[in-house]
XYZ file of C-alpha atoms in Angstrom:
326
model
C 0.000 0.000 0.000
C 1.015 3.557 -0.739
C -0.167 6.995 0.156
C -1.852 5.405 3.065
C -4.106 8.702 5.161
C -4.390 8.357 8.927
C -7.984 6.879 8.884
C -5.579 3.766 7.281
C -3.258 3.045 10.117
C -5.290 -0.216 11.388
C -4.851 -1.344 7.781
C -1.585 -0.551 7.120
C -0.340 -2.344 10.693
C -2.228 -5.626 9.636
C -1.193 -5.578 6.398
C 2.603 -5.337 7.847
C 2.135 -7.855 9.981
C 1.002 -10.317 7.150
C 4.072 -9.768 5.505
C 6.114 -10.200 8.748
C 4.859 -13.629 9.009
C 4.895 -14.552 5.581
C 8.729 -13.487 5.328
C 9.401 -15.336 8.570
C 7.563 -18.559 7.349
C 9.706 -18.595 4.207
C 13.083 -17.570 6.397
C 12.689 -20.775 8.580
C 10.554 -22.758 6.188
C 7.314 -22.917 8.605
C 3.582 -23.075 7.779
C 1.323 -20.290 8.675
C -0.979 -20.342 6.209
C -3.697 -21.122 8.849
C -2.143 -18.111 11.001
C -1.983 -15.461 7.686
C -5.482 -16.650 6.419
C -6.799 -15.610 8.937
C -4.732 -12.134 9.601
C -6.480 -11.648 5.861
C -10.095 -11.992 7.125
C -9.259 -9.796 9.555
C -7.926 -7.265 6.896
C -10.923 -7.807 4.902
C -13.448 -7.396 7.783
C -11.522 -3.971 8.977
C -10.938 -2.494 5.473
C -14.745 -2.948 4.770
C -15.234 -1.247 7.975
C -13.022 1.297 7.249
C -13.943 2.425 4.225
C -17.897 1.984 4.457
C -17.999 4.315 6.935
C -15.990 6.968 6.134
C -16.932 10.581 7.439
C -16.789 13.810 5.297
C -13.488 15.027 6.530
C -12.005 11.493 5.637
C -14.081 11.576 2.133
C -12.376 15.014 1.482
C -8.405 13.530 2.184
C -9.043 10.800 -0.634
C -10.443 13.399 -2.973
C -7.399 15.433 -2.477
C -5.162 12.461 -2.652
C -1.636 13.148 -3.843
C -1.878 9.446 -5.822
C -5.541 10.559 -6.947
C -6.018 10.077 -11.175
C -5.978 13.414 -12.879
C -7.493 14.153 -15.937
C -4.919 13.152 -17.986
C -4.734 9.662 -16.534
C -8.625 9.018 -17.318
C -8.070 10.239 -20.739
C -5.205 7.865 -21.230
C -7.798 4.792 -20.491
C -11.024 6.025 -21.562
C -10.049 7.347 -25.006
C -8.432 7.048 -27.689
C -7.005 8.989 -30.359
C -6.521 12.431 -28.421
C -4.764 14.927 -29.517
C -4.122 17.708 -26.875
C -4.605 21.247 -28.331
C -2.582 24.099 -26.094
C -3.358 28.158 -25.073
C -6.346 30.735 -25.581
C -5.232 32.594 -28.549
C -5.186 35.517 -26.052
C -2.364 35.573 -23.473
C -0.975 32.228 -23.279
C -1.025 28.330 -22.130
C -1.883 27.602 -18.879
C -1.067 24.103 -18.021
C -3.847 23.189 -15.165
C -6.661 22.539 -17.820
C -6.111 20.326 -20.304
C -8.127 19.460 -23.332
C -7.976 18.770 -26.751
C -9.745 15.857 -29.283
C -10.527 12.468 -28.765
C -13.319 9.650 -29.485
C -14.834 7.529 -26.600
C -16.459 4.581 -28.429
C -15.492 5.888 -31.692
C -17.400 9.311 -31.119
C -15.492 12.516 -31.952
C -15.923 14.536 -28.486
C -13.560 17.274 -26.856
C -12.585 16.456 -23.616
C -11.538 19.667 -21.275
C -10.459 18.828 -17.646
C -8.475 20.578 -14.456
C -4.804 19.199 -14.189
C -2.733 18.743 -11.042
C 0.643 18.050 -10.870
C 1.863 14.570 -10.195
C 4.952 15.978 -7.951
C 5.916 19.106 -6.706
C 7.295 20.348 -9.695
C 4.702 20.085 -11.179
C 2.180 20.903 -9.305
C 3.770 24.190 -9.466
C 3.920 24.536 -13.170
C -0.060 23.699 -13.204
C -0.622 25.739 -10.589
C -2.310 22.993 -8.196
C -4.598 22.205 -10.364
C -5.884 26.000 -9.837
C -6.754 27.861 -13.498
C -5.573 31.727 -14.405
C -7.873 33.273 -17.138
C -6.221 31.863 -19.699
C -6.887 28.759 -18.586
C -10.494 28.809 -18.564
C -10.677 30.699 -21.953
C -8.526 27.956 -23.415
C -11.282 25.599 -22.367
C -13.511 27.965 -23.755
C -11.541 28.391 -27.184
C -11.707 24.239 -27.558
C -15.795 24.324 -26.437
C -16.700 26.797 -29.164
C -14.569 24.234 -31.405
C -16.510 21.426 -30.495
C -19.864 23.305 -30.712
C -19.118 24.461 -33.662
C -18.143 21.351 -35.512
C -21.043 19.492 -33.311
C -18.926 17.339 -31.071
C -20.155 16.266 -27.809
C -18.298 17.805 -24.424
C -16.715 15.904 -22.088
C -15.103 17.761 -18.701
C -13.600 16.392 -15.852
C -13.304 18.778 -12.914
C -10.804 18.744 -9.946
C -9.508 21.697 -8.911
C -9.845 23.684 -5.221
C -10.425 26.659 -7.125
C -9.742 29.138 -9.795
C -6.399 30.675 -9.242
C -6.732 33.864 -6.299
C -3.717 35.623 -7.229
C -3.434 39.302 -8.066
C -1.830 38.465 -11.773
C -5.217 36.329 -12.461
C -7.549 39.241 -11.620
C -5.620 41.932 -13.502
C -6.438 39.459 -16.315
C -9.885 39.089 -15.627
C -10.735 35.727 -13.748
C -14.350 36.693 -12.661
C -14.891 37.623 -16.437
C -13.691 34.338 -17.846
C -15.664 32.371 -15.324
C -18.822 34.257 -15.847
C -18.214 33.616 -20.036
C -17.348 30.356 -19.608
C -20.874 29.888 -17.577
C -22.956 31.769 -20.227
C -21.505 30.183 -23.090
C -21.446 26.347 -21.892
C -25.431 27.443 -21.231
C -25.643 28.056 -24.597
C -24.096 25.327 -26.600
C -25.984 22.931 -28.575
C -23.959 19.820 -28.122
C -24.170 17.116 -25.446
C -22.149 18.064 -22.321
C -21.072 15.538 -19.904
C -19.448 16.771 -16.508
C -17.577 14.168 -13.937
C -16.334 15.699 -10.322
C -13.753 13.297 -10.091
C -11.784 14.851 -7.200
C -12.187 18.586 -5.732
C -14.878 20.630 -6.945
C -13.811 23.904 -5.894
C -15.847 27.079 -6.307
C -15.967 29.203 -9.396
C -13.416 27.253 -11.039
C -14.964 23.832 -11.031
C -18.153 25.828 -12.343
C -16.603 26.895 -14.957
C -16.260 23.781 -16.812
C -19.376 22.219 -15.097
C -22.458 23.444 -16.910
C -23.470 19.991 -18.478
C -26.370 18.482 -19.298
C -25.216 15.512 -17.315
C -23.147 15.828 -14.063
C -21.438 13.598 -11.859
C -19.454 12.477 -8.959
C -17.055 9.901 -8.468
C -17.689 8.644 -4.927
C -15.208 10.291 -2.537
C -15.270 13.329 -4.458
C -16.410 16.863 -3.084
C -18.141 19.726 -4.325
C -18.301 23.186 -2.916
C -18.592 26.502 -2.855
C -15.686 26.682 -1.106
C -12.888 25.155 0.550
C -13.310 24.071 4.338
C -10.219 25.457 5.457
C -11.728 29.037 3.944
C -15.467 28.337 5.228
C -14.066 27.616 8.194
C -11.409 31.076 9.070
C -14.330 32.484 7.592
C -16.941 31.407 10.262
C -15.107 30.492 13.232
C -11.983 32.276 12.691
C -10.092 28.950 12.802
C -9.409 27.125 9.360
C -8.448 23.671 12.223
C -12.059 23.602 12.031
C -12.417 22.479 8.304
C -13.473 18.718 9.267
C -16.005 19.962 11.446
C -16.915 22.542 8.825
C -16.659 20.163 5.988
C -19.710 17.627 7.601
C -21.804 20.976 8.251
C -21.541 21.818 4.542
C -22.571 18.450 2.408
C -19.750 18.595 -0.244
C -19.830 14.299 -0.599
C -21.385 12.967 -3.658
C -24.259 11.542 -1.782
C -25.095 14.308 0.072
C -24.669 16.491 -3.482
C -26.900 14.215 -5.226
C -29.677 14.263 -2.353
C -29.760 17.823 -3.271
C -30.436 17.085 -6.718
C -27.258 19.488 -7.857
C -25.696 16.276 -9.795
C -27.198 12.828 -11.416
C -25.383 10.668 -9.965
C -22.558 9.042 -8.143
C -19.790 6.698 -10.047
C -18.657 4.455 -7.587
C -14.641 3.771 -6.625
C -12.842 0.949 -5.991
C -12.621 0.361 -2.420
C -10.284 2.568 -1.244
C -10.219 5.000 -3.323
C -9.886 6.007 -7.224
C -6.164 5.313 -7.019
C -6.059 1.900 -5.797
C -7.261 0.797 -9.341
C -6.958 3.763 -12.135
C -7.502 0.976 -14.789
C -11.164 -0.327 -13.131
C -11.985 3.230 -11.965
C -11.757 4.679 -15.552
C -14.306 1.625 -16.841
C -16.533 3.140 -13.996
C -16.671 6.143 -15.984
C -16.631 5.152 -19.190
C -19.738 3.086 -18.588
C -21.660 5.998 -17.020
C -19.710 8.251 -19.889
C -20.621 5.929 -22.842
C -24.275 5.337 -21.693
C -25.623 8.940 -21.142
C -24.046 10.395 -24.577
C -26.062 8.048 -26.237
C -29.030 8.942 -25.046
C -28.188 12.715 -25.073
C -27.373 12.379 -28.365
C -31.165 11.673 -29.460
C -31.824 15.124 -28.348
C -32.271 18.503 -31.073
C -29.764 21.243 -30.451
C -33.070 23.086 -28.945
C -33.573 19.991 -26.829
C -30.518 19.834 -25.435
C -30.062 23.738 -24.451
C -33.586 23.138 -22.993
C -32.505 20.413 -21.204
C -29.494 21.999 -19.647
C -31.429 24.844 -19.006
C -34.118 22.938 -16.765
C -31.385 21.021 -15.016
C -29.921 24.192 -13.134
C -33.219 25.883 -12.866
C -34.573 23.146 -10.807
C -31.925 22.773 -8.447
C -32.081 23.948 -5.172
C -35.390 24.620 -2.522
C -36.275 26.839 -0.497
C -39.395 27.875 2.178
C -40.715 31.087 2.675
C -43.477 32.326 5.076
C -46.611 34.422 3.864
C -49.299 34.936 6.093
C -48.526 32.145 8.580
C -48.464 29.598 5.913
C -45.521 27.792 5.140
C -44.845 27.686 1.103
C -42.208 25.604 -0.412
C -40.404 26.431 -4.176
């Protein structure tokens, strides 16, 4: 195991311990098979435990796992023939979204997607995964493209937010966001949307106007970070477990809201136990809803899109001592 999180330890012990006696059985040429079968039950039993009852603070750590896939790693295994297309044709290239052409099943789509770094270096170069301007108008610049030439939209979104730096506003990140927003409403083209890690604010809204929308299972999606809601509310970002449970940002608790479709389950333990089986996941879920999105007019689908984000969201309201509901 690698990457373990603290919520792990019990596994990570037992799993030692295994070893330990397996090594030590094969030093002095003893048999503990009964003794290690049943050290793996035990694993078994307390992994199951473990990870089917994971709170929202321990949800959040796997979605923000170092090892997590990124969106280049799902397009490596649910594509094929993709050709990654680079900048805005404004200012420049901004390496944390990616995007470019591709066909799942055959189909021409576009595929745009947040990008985090697989090391510190990185990370760095693609900003954590965090987009400048230029970033979202490059996903912008390859959404027109595929609107235009009527290929379906694919994005995958995990990023803690669009970029806050001062460089980023001078260039006019509340203006790209807000384009990016109006324009995705617009399009008359199948969009598919998967939250397949941190959905962060403006900037996983940007690429997250679909028609379809969904989460991978220990993925989160906010309005904002935790650690901000929580300085923000109790003056102490240590709060941002605590915070974190008070907000709903799991995929179940998302799609009891009725602000995605559904949930794409992971493989126990977490997307990056099994990139290879968690990318099928999607691909099923991918494969099936295009189809049927595909049946749709242009008119349809705006429609469609349209009704999705009008609906979401209730609230109640008093008038005259009777309680109303919208």
């Amino acid at each position: 195991m690698a990457g373990e999180l603290p919520f792990e330890q019990p596994l990570l012990e037992l799993k030692a311990k295994i070893e330990e006696l397996r090594k030590f059985g094969a030093e002095k040429q003893i048999d503990f098979s009964d003794e290690i079968a049943r050290l793996e039950q035990r694993y078994e039993q307390e992994a199951e435990k473990v990870y089917s009852n994971l709170t929202t603070a321990e949800k959040m750590q796997l979605a923000r796992h170092a090892q997590r896939p990124t969106t280049l790693d799902y397009i490596q295994h649910i594509f094929t023939d993709f050709m990654e297309l680079h900048g805005d044709r404004h200012y420049g290239d901004d390496l944390a979204i990616v995007g470019g052409l591709a066909r799942l099943d055959g189909i021409p789509v576009t595929v745009v997607g947040h990008q985090k770094g697989k090391d510190t270096k990185d990370n760095i170069a693609r900003h954590f995964g965090m987009p400048h301007p230029e970033g979202f108008r490059k996903g912008l610049r390859l959404m027109q493209q595929a609107n235009k030439f009527k290929r379906p939209i694919i994005t995958f979104i995990d990023t803690p937010g669009a970029y806050p730096g001062g460089a980023a506003e001078e260039r006019g990140q509340s203006e790209a966001i807000a384009r990016n927003l109006m324009e995705m409403a617009s399009f008359g083209v199948p969009i598919l949307c998967v939250v397949v890690g941190e959905g962060g604010s403006g900037g996983a809204l940007a690429l997250g106007v679909g028609n379809r929308v969904f989460m991978l299972e220990n993925a989160i999606y906010s309005v904002s970070t935790p650690e901000a809601a929580s300085s923000i509310l109790y003056k102490d970002a240590s709060k941002a477990g605590e915070t974190a449970a008070a907000m709903k940002i799991t995929a179940n608790h998302i799609h009891a809201l009725g602000v995605v479709d559904g949930v794409i389950p992971e493989p126990r333990g977490g997307a990056h136990r099994d990139v290879a089986r968690q990318s099928e996941l999607i691909k099923e879920t991918l494969t099936k809803h295009l189809k049927e999105l595909m049946q749709l007019s242009e008119k349809e689908l705006i429609e469609d899109r349209y009704q999705k984000f009008r609906k979401i969201g209730r609230f109640t309201y008093i008038q005259e001592g009777n309680h109303n509901h919208a």
